[in-house]
N, CA, C and O atoms as a DFTB+ gen file, in Angstrom:
772 C
 N C O
     1  1       0.870      -1.145       0.043
     2  2       0.027      -0.005       0.014
     3  2       0.779       1.092      -0.186
     4  3       2.001       0.962      -0.126
     5  1       0.255       2.266      -0.437
     6  2       1.284       3.870      -0.431
     7  2       1.031       4.032       1.098
     8  3       0.042       3.840       1.805
     9  1       2.310       4.461       1.338
    10  2       2.259       5.224       2.683
    11  2       2.389       6.709       2.680
    12  3       3.386       7.363       2.373
    13  1       0.892       7.257       3.182
    14  2       0.643       8.525       2.938
    15  2       1.053       9.362       4.076
    16  3       1.679       8.874       5.017
    17  1       0.742      10.540       4.029
    18  2       1.266      11.537       5.126
    19  2       0.442      11.366       6.449
    20  3       0.500      12.272       7.281
    21  1      -0.291      10.298       6.679
    22  2      -0.942       9.908       7.769
    23  2      -0.025       9.168       8.340
    24  3      -0.284       8.938       9.522
    25  1       1.052       8.657       7.910
    26  2       2.118       7.765       8.679
    27  2       3.155       8.398       9.198
    28  3       3.391       9.436       8.579
    29  1       3.916       8.184      10.138
    30  2       4.946       8.833      10.805
    31  2       6.253       7.928      10.046
    32  3       6.041       6.716      10.007
    33  1       7.508       8.377       9.475
    34  2       8.395       7.571       8.940
    35  2       9.681       7.971       9.604
    36  3      10.019       9.148       9.725
    37  1      10.372       6.967      10.022
    38  2      11.683       7.037      10.623
    39  2      12.804       6.340       9.766
    40  3      12.461       5.514       8.921
    41  1      14.135       6.645       9.955
    42  2      15.163       5.582       9.370
    43  2      16.336       5.512      10.205
    44  3      16.660       6.307      11.087
    45  1      16.975       4.403       9.803
    46  2      17.916       3.797      10.514
    47  2      18.993       3.392       9.570
    48  3      18.753       2.952       8.446
    49  1      20.287       3.568      10.099
    50  2      21.525       3.354       9.359
    51  2      22.657       2.650       9.977
    52  3      23.178       3.004      11.034
    53  1      23.045       1.552       9.213
    54  2      24.124       0.597       9.838
    55  2      25.198       0.666       8.842
    56  3      25.196      -0.065       7.852
    57  1      26.156       1.565       9.093
    58  2      27.322       1.741       8.465
    59  2      28.404       1.089       8.600
    60  3      28.747       0.693       9.714
    61  1      29.199       0.839       7.404
    62  2      30.401       0.214       7.539
    63  2      31.531       0.729       6.691
    64  3      31.186       1.390       5.712
    65  1      32.821       0.546       6.889
    66  2      34.094       1.059       6.045
    67  2      34.003       0.179       5.029
    68  3      34.368       0.769       4.012
    69  1      33.703      -0.929       4.789
    70  2      34.076      -1.691       3.595
    71  2      32.907      -2.487       2.972
    72  3      32.883      -2.741       1.768
    73  1      31.865      -2.901       3.898
    74  2      30.705      -3.704       3.005
    75  2      29.755      -2.410       2.740
    76  3      30.001      -1.209       2.846
    77  1      28.597      -3.095       2.362
    78  2      27.470      -2.285       1.851
    79  2      27.041      -1.328       3.164
    80  3      27.465      -1.616       4.284
    81  1      26.135      -0.124       2.934
    82  2      25.883       0.480       3.758
    83  2      24.294       0.177       3.964
    84  3      23.646       0.165       2.918
    85  1      23.762      -0.007       4.864
    86  2      22.337      -0.316       5.223
    87  2      21.676       0.690       5.569
    88  3      22.123       1.496       6.385
    89  1      20.360       0.824       4.939
    90  2      19.577       2.157       5.461
    91  2      18.098       1.699       5.269
    92  3      17.578       1.551       4.162
    93  1      17.493       1.495       6.433
    94  2      16.111       1.240       6.769
    95  2      15.072       2.343       7.038
    96  3      14.989       3.148       7.965
    97  1      14.220       2.119       5.834
    98  2      12.844       3.294       6.654
    99  2      11.701       2.388       6.979
   100  3      11.241       1.421       6.373
   101  1      11.342       3.015       8.194
   102  2       9.868       2.454       8.881
   103  2       9.010       3.390       9.193
   104  3       9.345       4.474       9.670
   105  1       7.565       2.967       8.891
   106  2       6.454       3.802       9.041
   107  2       5.694       3.278      10.340
   108  3       5.519       2.089      10.604
   109  1       5.363       4.129      10.943
   110  2       4.122       3.978      12.009
   111  2       3.029       4.602      11.665
   112  3       3.010       5.698      11.104
   113  1       1.840       3.797      12.049
   114  2       0.424       4.775      12.209
   115  2       0.008       4.848      13.635
   116  3       0.647       4.586      14.653
   117  1      -1.435       5.342      13.441
   118  2      -1.792       5.839      14.684
   119  2      -2.123       4.643      15.787
   120  3      -2.420       4.834      16.966
   121  1      -2.016       3.555      15.215
   122  2      -2.253       2.396      16.161
   123  2      -0.950       1.888      16.566
   124  3      -0.936       0.769      17.078
   125  1       0.350       2.635      16.400
   126  2       1.651       1.763      16.764
   127  2       2.056       0.727      15.861
   128  3       3.079       0.074      16.063
   129  1       1.234       0.525      14.781
   130  2       1.699      -0.710      14.038
   131  2       2.756      -0.126      13.139
   132  3       2.604       1.001      12.669
   133  1       3.896      -0.905      12.866
   134  2       5.009      -0.528      12.216
   135  2       5.431      -1.297      10.955
   136  3       5.645      -2.500      11.102
   137  1       5.577      -0.762       9.744
   138  2       6.129      -1.423       8.578
   139  2       7.249      -1.198       8.084
   140  3       7.330       0.004       7.828
   141  1       8.434      -1.909       7.737
   142  2       9.520      -1.417       6.885
   143  2       9.200      -1.494       5.632
   144  3       8.860      -2.525       5.051
   145  1       9.308      -0.262       5.101
   146  2       8.855       0.123       3.863
   147  2       9.827       0.443       2.614
   148  3       9.549       0.685       1.439
   149  1      11.010       0.363       3.254
   150  2      12.052       0.641       1.935
   151  2      13.307       0.366       2.564
   152  3      13.456       0.533       3.775
   153  1      14.378      -0.119       1.683
   154  2      15.492      -0.189       2.193
   155  2      16.536       0.301       1.054
   156  3      16.304       0.493      -0.140
   157  1      17.639       0.433       1.699
   158  2      18.965       0.785       0.817
   159  2      20.084      -0.101       1.352
   160  3      20.429      -0.027       2.532
   161  1      20.671      -0.966       0.457
   162  2      21.867      -1.743       0.884
   163  2      22.706      -1.762      -0.269
   164  3      22.404      -2.613      -1.105
   165  1      23.816      -0.934      -0.552
   166  2      24.673      -0.534      -1.247
   167  2      25.930      -0.010      -0.937
   168  3      25.896       0.473       0.195
   169  1      27.206       0.116      -1.553
   170  2      28.226       0.890      -0.922
   171  2      27.955       2.063      -1.196
   172  3      27.213       2.337      -2.140
   173  1      28.616       3.159      -0.269
   174  2      28.485       4.386      -0.445
   175  2      29.259       5.048       0.912
   176  3      29.381       4.502       2.009
   177  1      29.777       6.472       0.482
   178  2      30.330       7.223       1.312
   179  2      29.321       7.888       2.498
   180  3      28.099       7.906       2.355
   181  1      29.889       8.337       3.482
   182  2      28.774       9.027       4.503
   183  2      27.999      10.111       3.631
   184  3      26.783      10.222       3.786
   185  1      28.507      10.710       2.948
   186  2      27.715      12.003       2.069
   187  2      26.876      11.479       1.203
   188  3      25.883      12.151       0.925
   189  1      27.061      10.143       0.555
   190  2      26.190       9.290      -0.092
   191  2      24.985       8.965       0.872
   192  3      23.845       9.307       0.561
   193  1      25.195       8.448       1.782
   194  2      24.306       8.032       2.885
   195  2      23.479       9.213       3.166
   196  3      22.320       9.084       2.774
   197  1      23.735      10.238       3.692
   198  2      23.045      11.450       3.802
   199  2      22.228      11.862       2.444
   200  3      21.079      12.281       2.578
   201  1      22.732      11.764       1.304
   202  2      22.160      12.198       0.014
   203  2      20.997      11.148       0.076
   204  3      19.904      11.706      -0.027
   205  1      20.915       9.714       0.223
   206  2      20.000       8.827      -0.107
   207  2      18.718       9.249       1.116
   208  3      17.560       9.374       0.719
   209  1      18.996       9.410       2.322
   210  2      18.178       9.951       3.123
   211  2      17.351      11.432       2.834
   212  3      16.214      11.774       3.157
   213  1      18.230      12.020       2.220
   214  2      17.667      13.545       2.162
   215  2      16.748      13.450       0.547
   216  3      15.856      14.255       0.281
   217  1      17.066      12.601      -0.171
   218  2      16.052      12.200      -1.462
   219  2      14.810      11.508      -1.261
   220  3      13.799      11.656      -1.947
   221  1      15.002      10.445       0.106
   222  2      13.809      10.063       0.414
   223  2      12.732      10.962       1.032
   224  3      11.515      10.972       0.847
   225  1      13.706      11.901       2.012
   226  2      12.669      13.098       2.883
   227  2      12.103      13.868       1.581
   228  3      10.916      14.186       1.656
   229  1      12.647      14.139       0.643
   230  2      12.218      15.466      -0.264
   231  2      11.244      14.524      -1.292
   232  3      10.078      14.861      -1.498
   233  1      11.729      13.529      -1.804
   234  2      10.737      12.768      -2.869
   235  2       9.685      11.911      -2.663
   236  3       8.740      11.796      -3.443
   237  1       9.873      11.074      -1.242
   238  2       8.926      10.045      -1.073
   239  2       7.973      10.293       0.129
   240  3       6.753      10.136       0.067
   241  1       8.710      10.726       1.309
   242  2       7.976      10.837       2.627
   243  2       8.870      11.744       3.573
   244  3      10.062      11.513       3.775
   245  1       8.385      12.473       3.958
   246  2       9.125      13.369       5.313
   247  2       9.390      12.402       6.348
   248  3       8.480      11.705       6.798
   249  1      10.702      12.306       6.796
   250  2      11.568      11.601       8.099
   251  2      11.341      12.415       9.333
   252  3      11.451      13.638       9.428
   253  1      11.028      11.612      10.207
   254  2      10.666      12.609      11.548
   255  2      12.174      12.550      12.224
   256  3      12.692      13.540      12.742
   257  1      12.756      11.360      12.154
   258  2      14.047      10.978      12.838
   259  2      14.935      10.061      12.169
   260  3      14.328       9.288      11.428
   261  1      16.208       9.904      12.203
   262  2      17.259       8.792      11.627
   263  2      18.200       8.703      13.109
   264  3      18.762       9.530      13.827
   265  1      18.037       7.351      13.113
   266  2      19.089       6.861      13.858
   267  2      20.242       5.972      13.271
   268  3      20.175       5.357      12.207
   269  1      21.252       6.001      14.085
   270  2      22.714       5.440      13.789
   271  2      23.188       4.560      14.579
   272  3      22.981       4.594      15.792
   273  1      23.786       3.785      14.075
   274  2      24.752       2.973      15.474
   275  2      25.624       3.681      15.901
   276  3      26.225       4.488      15.191
   277  1      25.845       3.507      17.127
   278  2      27.176       4.147      18.014
   279  2      28.167       4.035      17.376
   280  3      28.851       5.049      17.233
   281  1      28.492       3.102      16.921
   282  2      29.915       2.977      16.303
   283  2      30.282       3.891      15.111
   284  3      31.448       3.979      14.725
   285  1      29.428       4.460      14.627
   286  2      29.696       5.409      13.595
   287  2      30.474       6.615      14.154
   288  3      30.929       7.430      13.352
   289  1      30.670       6.794      15.569
   290  2      31.455       8.138      16.117
   291  2      32.588       7.613      16.121
   292  3      33.450       8.488      16.207
   293  1      33.048       6.482      16.065
   294  2      34.359       6.135      16.113
   295  2      35.585       6.280      15.138
   296  3      36.751       6.511      15.458
   297  1      34.952       6.052      13.603
   298  2      35.930       6.200      12.558
   299  2      36.203       7.419      12.249
   300  3      35.650       7.913      11.267
   301  1      37.112       8.162      13.016
   302  2      37.632       9.488      12.551
   303  2      39.176       9.520      11.703
   304  3      39.964      10.454      11.553
   305  1      39.231       8.115      11.237
   306  2      40.539       8.401      10.284
   307  2      40.774       9.284       9.194
   308  3      41.878       9.514       8.701
   309  1      39.661       9.779       8.833
   310  2      39.472      10.962       7.545
   311  2      39.118      12.267       8.010
   312  3      38.734      13.183       7.283
   313  1      39.289      12.325       9.483
   314  2      38.902      13.532      10.112
   315  2      37.688      13.441      10.649
   316  3      37.645      12.770      11.680
   317  1      36.448      14.014      10.188
   318  2      35.109      13.735      10.718
   319  2      34.684      12.373      10.757
   320  3      34.777      11.581       9.819
   321  1      34.193      12.128      11.936
   322  2      33.332      10.722      11.844
   323  2      32.256      10.595      10.795
   324  3      31.801      11.601      10.251
   325  1      31.807       9.278      10.476
   326  2      30.569       9.206       9.896
   327  2      29.391       9.839      10.292
   328  3      28.639      10.473       9.552
   329  1      29.207       9.563      11.978
   330  2      28.343      10.470      12.549
   331  2      28.267      11.857      12.078
   332  3      27.288      12.291      11.472
   333  1      29.264      12.520      12.348
   334  2      29.605      14.206      12.063
   335  2      29.234      14.443      10.782
   336  3      28.481      15.379      10.511
   337  1      29.782      13.523       9.750
   338  2      29.420      13.847       8.337
   339  2      27.937      13.923       7.981
   340  3      27.446      14.876       7.377
   341  1      27.222      12.796       8.420
   342  2      25.771      12.421       8.054
   343  2      25.171      13.411       8.903
   344  3      24.258      13.964       8.290
   345  1      25.329      13.899      10.173
   346  2      24.646      14.655      11.220
   347  2      24.737      16.153      10.501
   348  3      23.726      16.845      10.380
   349  1      25.835      16.517      10.111
   350  2      25.649      17.810       9.387
   351  2      25.080      18.031       8.163
   352  3      24.660      19.161       7.916
   353  1      24.982      17.104       7.302
   354  2      23.947      17.040       6.196
   355  2      22.706      16.842       6.213
   356  3      22.015      17.177       5.251
   357  1      22.278      16.364       7.112
   358  2      20.951      16.031       7.777
   359  2      20.454      17.441       8.494
   360  3      19.340      17.935       8.320
   361  1      21.217      17.845       9.106
   362  2      21.013      19.108      10.075
   363  2      20.168      20.227       9.012
   364  3      19.085      20.783       9.196
   365  1      21.140      20.315       7.814
   366  2      20.867      21.268       6.681
   367  2      19.411      21.213       6.471
   368  3      18.887      22.313       6.301
   369  1      18.492      19.991       6.439
   370  2      17.319      19.819       6.160
   371  2      16.254      19.443       7.194
   372  3      15.155      18.906       7.054
   373  1      16.982      19.936       8.398
   374  2      16.221      19.769       9.826
   375  2      15.816      18.302      10.044
   376  3      14.699      18.049      10.495
   377  1      16.647      17.377       9.752
   378  2      16.257      15.887      10.003
   379  2      17.183      15.345      11.169
   380  3      18.260      14.864      10.816
   381  1      16.900      15.369      12.427
   382  2      17.320      14.882      13.586
   383  2      18.047      13.671      13.289
   384  3      17.501      12.902      12.499
   385  1      19.365      13.293      13.846
   386  2      19.996      12.299      13.618
   387  2      20.415      11.736      15.292
   388  3      21.021      12.546      15.993
   389  1      20.168      10.727      15.725
   390  2      20.505      10.353      16.944
   391  2      21.132       8.758      16.784
   392  3      20.941       7.999      15.834
   393  1      21.878       8.519      17.924
   394  2      22.059       7.404      18.149
   395  2      21.376       6.288      18.541
   396  3      20.659       6.447      19.530
   397  1      21.400       5.079      17.985
   398  2      20.161       4.035      18.481
   399  2      20.876       3.198      19.580
   400  3      22.090       3.356      19.708
   401  1      20.227       2.332      20.371
   402  2      20.476       1.640      21.337
   403  2      21.878       0.505      20.980
   404  3      22.311       0.293      19.847
   405  1      22.302       0.007      22.004
   406  2      23.501      -0.997      21.915
   407  2      22.730      -2.241      22.589
   408  3      23.247      -3.357      22.534
   409  1      21.660      -2.067      23.139
   410  2      21.230      -3.340      23.952
   411  2      20.504      -4.293      22.828
   412  3      19.367      -4.275      22.354
   413  1      21.554      -5.064      22.622
   414  2      21.189      -6.291      21.565
   415  2      19.911      -7.209      22.350
   416  3      18.829      -7.206      21.762
   417  1      19.992      -7.826      23.385
   418  2      19.075      -8.601      24.120
   419  2      17.988      -8.106      24.233
   420  3      17.019      -8.775      23.873
   421  1      17.835      -7.055      24.656
   422  2      16.605      -6.215      25.161
   423  2      15.795      -5.995      23.551
   424  3      14.572      -6.131      23.507
   425  1      16.475      -5.696      22.442
   426  2      16.035      -5.474      21.301
   427  2      15.742      -6.418      20.892
   428  3      14.719      -6.281      20.221
   429  1      16.208      -7.721      20.924
   430  2      15.656      -8.885      20.355
   431  2      14.273      -9.402      21.114
   432  3      13.382     -10.045      20.559
   433  1      14.283      -9.096      22.127
   434  2      12.978      -9.390      22.928
   435  2      11.761      -8.490      22.259
   436  3      10.696      -8.932      21.830
   437  1      12.179      -7.168      22.282
   438  2      11.327      -6.479      21.938
   439  2      10.635      -6.582      20.367
   440  3       9.456      -6.396      20.065
   441  1      11.611      -6.890      19.615
   442  2      10.867      -7.156      18.080
   443  2      10.452      -8.568      18.136
   444  3       9.778      -8.946      17.178
   445  1      10.712      -9.420      19.054
   446  2      10.034     -10.383      18.966
   447  2       8.683     -10.318      19.206
   448  3       7.836     -10.914      18.541
   449  1       8.453      -9.552      20.214
   450  2       7.110      -9.264      21.066
   451  2       6.125      -8.160      19.988
   452  3       4.927      -7.933      20.159
   453  1       6.889      -7.647      19.006
   454  2       6.146      -7.089      17.775
   455  2       5.874      -7.661      16.709
   456  3       5.002      -7.256      15.940
   457  1       6.712      -8.868      16.484
   458  2       6.127      -9.927      15.698
   459  2       4.891     -10.630      15.967
   460  3       4.155     -11.056      15.077
   461  1       4.695     -10.732      17.093
   462  2       3.682     -11.330      17.781
   463  2       3.355     -11.393      19.294
   464  3       3.804     -12.133      20.170
   465  1       2.459     -10.420      19.338
   466  2       2.108      -9.753      20.810
   467  2       1.500     -10.674      21.767
   468  3       1.351     -11.851      21.437
   469  1       1.145     -10.273      22.887
   470  2       0.493     -10.898      23.943
   471  2      -0.958     -11.317      23.451
   472  3      -1.543     -12.322      23.855
   473  1      -1.414     -10.497      22.610
   474  2      -2.869     -10.941      21.901
   475  2      -2.683     -11.845      20.704
   476  3      -3.658     -12.239      20.064
   477  1      -1.390     -12.193      20.379
   478  2      -1.273     -12.955      19.287
   479  2      -1.557     -12.429      18.114
   480  3      -2.017     -13.153      17.231
   481  1      -1.342     -11.125      17.905
   482  2      -1.503     -10.080      16.711
   483  2       0.097      -9.498      16.321
   484  3       0.914      -9.056      17.128
   485  1       0.218      -9.605      15.248
   486  2       1.428      -8.747      14.802
   487  2       1.398      -7.219      14.807
   488  3       0.388      -6.623      14.433
   489  1       2.331      -6.673      15.164
   490  2       2.247      -5.074      15.184
   491  2       3.393      -4.388      14.271
   492  3       3.547      -3.174      14.136
   493  1       4.235      -5.499      13.620
   494  2       5.381      -5.104      13.016
   495  2       5.354      -6.037      11.310
   496  3       5.187      -7.256      11.276
   497  1       5.457      -5.588      10.633
   498  2       5.410      -5.712       8.960
   499  2       6.539      -5.572       8.214
   500  3       7.325      -4.734       8.655
   501  1       6.998      -6.386       6.782
   502  2       8.100      -6.067       6.388
   503  2       7.261      -5.933       4.797
   504  3       6.638      -6.909       4.380
   505  1       7.318      -4.753       4.058
   506  2       7.138      -4.999       2.654
   507  2       7.652      -6.075       1.994
   508  3       8.650      -6.526       2.557
   509  1       7.314      -6.672       0.959
   510  2       7.690      -7.582       0.432
   511  2       9.010      -7.146      -0.621
   512  3       9.787      -7.973      -1.100
   513  1       9.081      -5.465      -0.892
   514  2      10.114      -5.443      -1.696
   515  2      11.368      -4.869      -0.984
   516  3      12.168      -4.148      -1.581
   517  1      11.519      -5.261       0.475
   518  2      12.511      -5.335       1.339
   519  2      13.351      -6.346       1.424
   520  3      13.719      -6.823       2.497
   521  1      13.705      -6.735       0.327
   522  2      14.398      -8.177       0.377
   523  2      15.458      -8.634       0.976
   524  3      15.715      -9.830       1.116
   525  1      16.205      -7.602       1.405
   526  2      17.495      -7.955       2.052
   527  2      16.851      -7.977       3.507
   528  3      17.380      -8.884       4.151
   529  1      16.016      -7.385       4.154
   530  2      15.337      -7.223       5.308
   531  2      14.931      -8.659       5.719
   532  3      15.211      -9.274       6.748
   533  1      14.169      -9.046       4.602
   534  2      13.424     -10.365       4.746
   535  2      14.379     -11.642       4.924
   536  3      14.273     -12.568       5.728
   537  1      15.346     -11.414       3.931
   538  2      16.581     -12.571       4.047
   539  2      17.315     -12.673       5.162
   540  3      17.668     -13.754       5.634
   541  1      17.644     -11.319       5.750
   542  2      18.416     -11.409       7.228
   543  2      17.545     -11.904       7.929
   544  3      17.979     -12.758       8.702
   545  1      16.033     -11.636       7.996
   546  2      15.370     -12.027       9.117
   547  2      15.092     -13.442       9.207
   548  3      15.036     -14.041      10.281
   549  1      14.897     -14.043       7.923
   550  2      14.980     -15.699       7.728
   551  2      16.337     -16.365       7.915
   552  3      16.423     -17.591       7.969
   553  1      17.374     -15.585       8.012
   554  2      18.409     -16.369       8.518
   555  2      19.392     -15.797       9.764
   556  3      20.610     -15.847       9.936
   557  1      18.404     -15.291      10.467
   558  2      19.008     -14.835      11.821
   559  2      19.023     -15.624      12.770
   560  3      17.982     -15.880      13.375
   561  1      20.132     -16.142      13.082
   562  2      20.402     -17.410      14.148
   563  2      21.023     -17.070      15.330
   564  3      21.594     -15.980      15.364
   565  1      21.032     -17.826      16.378
   566  2      21.847     -18.007      17.448
   567  2      23.249     -18.664      17.047
   568  3      23.421     -19.556      16.216
   569  1      24.169     -18.048      17.794
   570  2      25.379     -18.600      17.668
   571  2      25.734     -19.671      18.617
   572  3      25.291     -19.592      19.762
   573  1      26.611     -20.834      18.216
   574  2      26.896     -21.822      18.872
   575  2      28.348     -21.850      19.430
   576  3      29.220     -21.118      18.962
   577  1      28.579     -22.739      20.466
   578  2      30.158     -22.597      20.741
   579  2      30.919     -23.604      19.746
   580  3      31.760     -23.156      18.967
   581  1      30.648     -24.794      19.782
   582  2      30.888     -25.706      18.822
   583  2      30.179     -26.946      18.735
   584  3      29.548     -27.393      19.693
   585  1      30.268     -27.603      17.466
   586  2      29.485     -28.979      17.460
   587  2      29.541     -29.690      18.438
   588  3      28.504     -29.989      19.030
   589  1      30.758     -30.136      18.849
   590  2      31.152     -31.109      19.997
   591  2      31.269     -30.661      21.262
   592  3      31.857     -31.451      22.000
   593  1      30.832     -29.455      21.860
   594  2      30.734     -28.793      23.102
   595  2      29.677     -29.199      23.805
   596  3      28.755     -29.629      23.111
   597  1      29.488     -29.203      25.125
   598  2      28.376     -29.365      25.786
   599  2      28.179     -27.866      26.737
   600  3      27.609     -27.780      27.825
   601  1      28.692     -26.999      26.127
   602  2      28.631     -25.617      27.183
   603  2      27.556     -24.933      27.130
   604  3      27.481     -23.837      27.685
   605  1      26.568     -25.461      26.466
   606  2      25.085     -24.799      26.338
   607  2      24.992     -23.779      25.000
   608  3      25.805     -23.605      24.092
   609  1      23.851     -23.256      25.214
   610  2      23.675     -22.334      24.006
   611  2      24.145     -20.807      24.362
   612  3      23.767     -20.286      25.411
   613  1      24.934     -20.159      23.496
   614  2      25.179     -18.728      23.315
   615  2      23.925     -17.858      23.452
   616  3      22.867     -18.168      22.905
   617  1      24.065     -16.858      24.133
   618  2      22.977     -15.859      24.334
   619  2      23.063     -14.640      23.264
   620  3      22.425     -13.600      23.428
   621  1      23.866     -14.856      22.214
   622  2      23.742     -13.748      21.298
   623  2      23.656     -14.592      19.781
   624  3      23.988     -15.744      19.500
   625  1      23.129     -13.620      19.037
   626  2      22.710     -14.224      17.675
   627  2      24.198     -14.168      16.942
   628  3      25.025     -13.337      17.319
   629  1      24.444     -14.962      16.032
   630  2      25.525     -15.027      14.918
   631  2      25.576     -13.512      14.584
   632  3      24.562     -12.839      14.400
   633  1      26.763     -13.064      14.525
   634  2      27.057     -11.582      13.880
   635  2      27.505     -11.667      12.539
   636  3      28.701     -11.510      12.293
   637  1      26.740     -11.881      11.707
   638  2      26.723     -12.142      10.308
   639  2      25.395     -11.940       9.583
   640  3      24.379     -12.598       9.806
   641  1      25.544     -10.745       8.496
   642  2      24.465     -10.526       7.709
   643  2      23.387     -10.296       8.481
   644  3      22.419     -11.051       8.394
   645  1      23.389      -9.290       9.297
   646  2      22.402      -8.989      10.319
   647  2      22.277      -7.195      10.352
   648  3      21.924      -6.556      11.342
   649  1      22.642      -6.635       9.077
   650  2      22.727      -4.817       8.913
   651  2      21.369      -4.506       9.193
   652  3      21.083      -3.715      10.091
   653  1      20.390      -5.147       8.395
   654  2      18.825      -4.691       8.520
   655  2      18.350      -4.950       9.786
   656  3      17.780      -4.087      10.455
   657  1      18.579      -6.278      10.229
   658  2      18.064      -6.554      11.243
   659  2      18.496      -5.655      12.642
   660  3      17.685      -5.359      13.519
   661  1      19.791      -5.327      12.656
   662  2      20.258      -4.219      13.625
   663  2      19.275      -3.001      13.445
   664  3      18.789      -2.463      14.440
   665  1      19.011      -2.609      12.288
   666  2      18.482      -1.361      12.161
   667  2      16.904      -1.355      12.562
   668  3      16.285      -0.409      13.049
   669  1      16.429      -2.594      12.248
   670  2      15.013      -2.716      12.905
   671  2      14.951      -2.784      14.212
   672  3      13.971      -2.292      14.771
   673  1      16.097      -3.476      15.053
   674  2      16.024      -3.479      16.403
   675  2      16.191      -2.018      16.988
   676  3      15.423      -1.545      17.826
   677  1      17.206      -1.401      16.488
   678  2      17.209       0.023      16.852
   679  2      15.832       0.786      16.843
   680  3      15.419       1.376      17.841
   681  1      15.238       0.740      15.805
   682  2      14.082       1.748      15.433
   683  2      12.925       1.092      16.378
   684  3      12.128       1.896      16.861
   685  1      12.777      -0.083      16.643
   686  2      11.759      -0.843      17.662
   687  2      12.116      -0.323      19.141
   688  3      11.246       0.056      19.925
   689  1      13.571      -0.346      19.457
   690  2      13.625       0.191      20.789
   691  2      13.999       1.556      20.993
   692  3      14.558       1.915      22.030
   693  1      13.735       2.289      20.113
   694  2      14.000       4.024      20.355
   695  2      12.816       4.532      21.271
   696  3      13.305       5.351      22.048
   697  1      12.036       4.447      21.404
   698  2      10.917       3.729      20.365
   699  2      10.457       4.686      19.302
   700  3      10.568       5.869      19.623
   701  1      10.032       4.477      18.272
   702  2       9.216       5.314      17.375
   703  2       8.013       5.401      17.471
   704  3       7.474       4.368      17.868
   705  1       7.281       6.345      17.236
   706  2       5.824       6.378      17.575
   707  2       5.304       7.238      16.650
   708  3       5.967       8.062      16.021
   709  1       3.946       7.032      16.544
   710  2       3.068       8.303      15.497
   711  2       3.122       9.644      16.282
   712  3       3.096       9.720      17.510
   713  1       3.190      10.548      15.538
   714  2       3.251      12.011      16.136
   715  2       2.246      12.902      15.482
   716  3       2.707      14.006      15.193
   717  1       1.098      12.727      15.200
   718  2       0.262      13.287      14.592
   719  2      -0.255      13.023      13.211
   720  3      -0.604      11.911      12.814
   721  1      -0.276      14.021      12.577
   722  2      -0.612      13.963      11.006
   723  2       0.741      14.117      10.335
   724  3       0.767      14.698       9.250
   725  1       2.047      13.585      10.949
   726  2       3.022      13.823      10.226
   727  2       4.063      14.711      10.821
   728  3       4.003      15.050      12.003
   729  1       5.037      15.100      10.002
   730  2       6.290      15.628      10.224
   731  2       6.132      17.260      10.381
   732  3       6.832      17.856      11.200
   733  1       5.321      17.847       9.683
   734  2       4.972      19.193       9.771
   735  2       4.051      19.529      11.046
   736  3       4.168      20.583      11.669
   737  1       3.205      18.612      11.340
   738  2       2.656      18.888      12.893
   739  2       3.451      18.690      14.093
   740  3       3.200      19.276      15.146
   741  1       4.433      17.847      13.937
   742  2       5.533      17.915      14.779
   743  2       6.396      19.176      14.931
   744  3       6.629      19.771      15.983
   745  1       6.800      19.458      13.784
   746  2       7.324      20.676      13.893
   747  2       6.596      21.950      14.602
   748  3       7.104      22.670      15.462
   749  1       5.354      22.057      14.073
   750  2       4.364      22.986      14.529
   751  2       4.407      23.049      16.160
   752  3       4.541      24.047      16.867
   753  1       4.265      21.790      16.515
   754  2       4.246      21.358      17.886
   755  2       5.364      22.232      18.883
   756  3       5.203      23.056      19.782
   757  1       6.450      21.675      18.308
   758  2       8.232      21.915      18.766
   759  2       8.114      23.365      18.574
   760  3       8.617      23.898      19.563
   761  1       7.657      24.283      17.710
   762  2       7.853      25.783      17.750
   763  2       6.817      26.204      18.732
   764  3       7.190      27.287      19.181
   765  1       5.723      25.860      19.257
   766  2       4.890      26.441      19.729
   767  2       4.988      26.259      21.312
   768  3       4.239      26.750      22.156
   769  1       6.192      25.363      21.525
   770  2       6.558      25.174      22.905
   771  2       7.338      26.581      23.617
   772  3       7.704      26.556      24.792
């Protein structure tokens, strides 16, 4: 379905120095239902990541806020960190950028609750056009010690091919919420405070 102005949209970035950059866009409705509506998974610089988000904001749907992994503040070998570069570019468009949560275990539990809540209903869906997110969710597994060990199960998922899953977790944990009739209503409310 078309994501109209009646939805609030957020984005999350999982950046990397060598592999593809992962950007996820998630919409929230008045009933707090969430949809992964779009994804970008390709190589790019921090400036290109900012361009992707700004283009979505200008051409598809206004973005309420963007989350980024905390590690994005540590890569200062080129001067400014990935966080600083993207934050500066998004600030020009008045798009806030914040760090997402590092709480992996808590985030996994929250995503699980959204996939099937206490009333046995889902409140989180993924558009079928978001093929990377779907593939990662289908292959998200727990790490194990070794095939011959009896040390029990590790309480951590395997750290591979989980970029969109990490974005989803950070968005759910934030928490993202519906903010009225959209981005401009929120700006108006903030201006009146």
